[in-house]
XYZ file of C-alpha atoms in Angstrom:
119
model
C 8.937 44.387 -25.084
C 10.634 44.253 -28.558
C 9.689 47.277 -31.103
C 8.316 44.699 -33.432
C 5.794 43.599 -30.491
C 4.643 46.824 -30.540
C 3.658 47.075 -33.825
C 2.226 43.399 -34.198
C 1.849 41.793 -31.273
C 3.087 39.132 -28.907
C 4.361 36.483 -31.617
C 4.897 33.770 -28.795
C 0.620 33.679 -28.484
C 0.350 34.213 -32.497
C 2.369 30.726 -32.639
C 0.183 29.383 -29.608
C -2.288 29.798 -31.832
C -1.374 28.598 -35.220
C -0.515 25.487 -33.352
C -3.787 24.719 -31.905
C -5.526 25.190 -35.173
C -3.304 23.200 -37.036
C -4.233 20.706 -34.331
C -7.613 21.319 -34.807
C -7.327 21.074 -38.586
C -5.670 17.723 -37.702
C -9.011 16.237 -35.770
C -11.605 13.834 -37.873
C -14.256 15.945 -39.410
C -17.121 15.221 -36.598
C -14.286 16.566 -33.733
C -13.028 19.331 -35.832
C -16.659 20.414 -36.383
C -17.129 20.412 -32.844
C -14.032 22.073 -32.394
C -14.805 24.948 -34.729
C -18.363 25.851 -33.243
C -17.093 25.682 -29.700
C -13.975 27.789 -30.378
C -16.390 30.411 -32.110
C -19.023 30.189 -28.786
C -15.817 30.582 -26.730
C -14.084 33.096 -28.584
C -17.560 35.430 -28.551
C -18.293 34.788 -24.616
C -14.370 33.609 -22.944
C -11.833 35.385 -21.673
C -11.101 38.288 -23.545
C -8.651 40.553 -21.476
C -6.373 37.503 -21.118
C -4.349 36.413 -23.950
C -2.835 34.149 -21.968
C -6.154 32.829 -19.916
C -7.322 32.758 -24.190
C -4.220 30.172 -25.308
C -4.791 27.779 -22.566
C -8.115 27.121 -22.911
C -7.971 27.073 -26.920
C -5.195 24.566 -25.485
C -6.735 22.697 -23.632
C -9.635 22.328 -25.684
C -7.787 20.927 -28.367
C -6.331 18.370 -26.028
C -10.025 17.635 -25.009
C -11.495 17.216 -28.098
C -7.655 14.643 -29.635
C -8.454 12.574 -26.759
C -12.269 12.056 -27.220
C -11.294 11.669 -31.041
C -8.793 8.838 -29.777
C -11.079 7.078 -27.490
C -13.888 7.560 -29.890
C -16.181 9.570 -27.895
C -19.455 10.038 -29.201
C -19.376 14.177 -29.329
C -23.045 14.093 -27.274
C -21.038 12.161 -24.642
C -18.526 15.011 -24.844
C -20.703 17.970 -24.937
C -23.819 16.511 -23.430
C -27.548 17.168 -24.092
C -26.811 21.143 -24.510
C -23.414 22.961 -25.542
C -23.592 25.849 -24.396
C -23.687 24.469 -20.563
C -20.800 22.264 -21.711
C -18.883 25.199 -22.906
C -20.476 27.754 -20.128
C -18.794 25.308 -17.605
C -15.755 24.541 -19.642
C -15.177 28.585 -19.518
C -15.467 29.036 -16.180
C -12.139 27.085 -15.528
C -10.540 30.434 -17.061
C -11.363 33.463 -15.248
C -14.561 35.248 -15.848
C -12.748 38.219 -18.006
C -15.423 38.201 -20.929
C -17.700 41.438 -21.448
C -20.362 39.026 -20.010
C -18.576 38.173 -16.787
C -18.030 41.845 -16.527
C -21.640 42.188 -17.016
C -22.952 39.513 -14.771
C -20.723 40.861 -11.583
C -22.319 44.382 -12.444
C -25.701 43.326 -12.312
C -24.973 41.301 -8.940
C -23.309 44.263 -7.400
C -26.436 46.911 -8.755
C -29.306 44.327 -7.483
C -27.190 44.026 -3.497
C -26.969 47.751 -3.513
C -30.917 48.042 -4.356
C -31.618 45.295 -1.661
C -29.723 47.291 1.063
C -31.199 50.103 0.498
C -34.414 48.581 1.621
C -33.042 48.235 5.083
């Protein structure tokens, strides 16, 4: 790792970045809407440990949302009846590193332990 990494980060997943907003800034309004609220609900709730695991799915939901955009996909076709299982599922194709993954696997684990020690 370069000095300057140190101090500011890994520049290749700063450009990662910049390029899938400015291809989100590119989308008509409705799609870049959409965009925008799903990146925040992913960004709160995704993959958080993984920068990498982060880009791709930023990625791939910008490739997502240019190709409903281009086929004119209604975004309730897209997302469905309710978002957040559209984005809940959508997530799950990246890991489960969020606080709430982390969260959900701790419960699980505390609740079998409980059981077995019922006998």
């Amino acid at each position: 790792m370069a000095w300057y990494e140190k101090i500011i980060g890994d520049l290749g997943a700063k450009k990662q970045w910049r390029e899938y907003r400015r291809r989100l800034d590119a989308l008509p309004a409705p799609y870049r809407q959409a965009g925008r609220a799903l990146e925040r609900y992913v960004l709160n709730l995704g993959p958080t440990e993984d920068s990498d695991a982060l880009i791709r799915m930023v990625t791939d939901l910008a490739d997502l949302l240019e190709q409903a955009a281009a086929a004119q996909t209604p975004i309730r076709d897209l997302t469905g009846a309710e978002p957040s299982v559209f984005a809940e599922e959508f997530m799950a194709n990246y890991g489960d590193g969020s606080w709430i993954g982390r969260e959900r696997a701790r419960l699980s684990r505390a609740i079998d332990e409980a059981a077995q020690s019922q006998g």
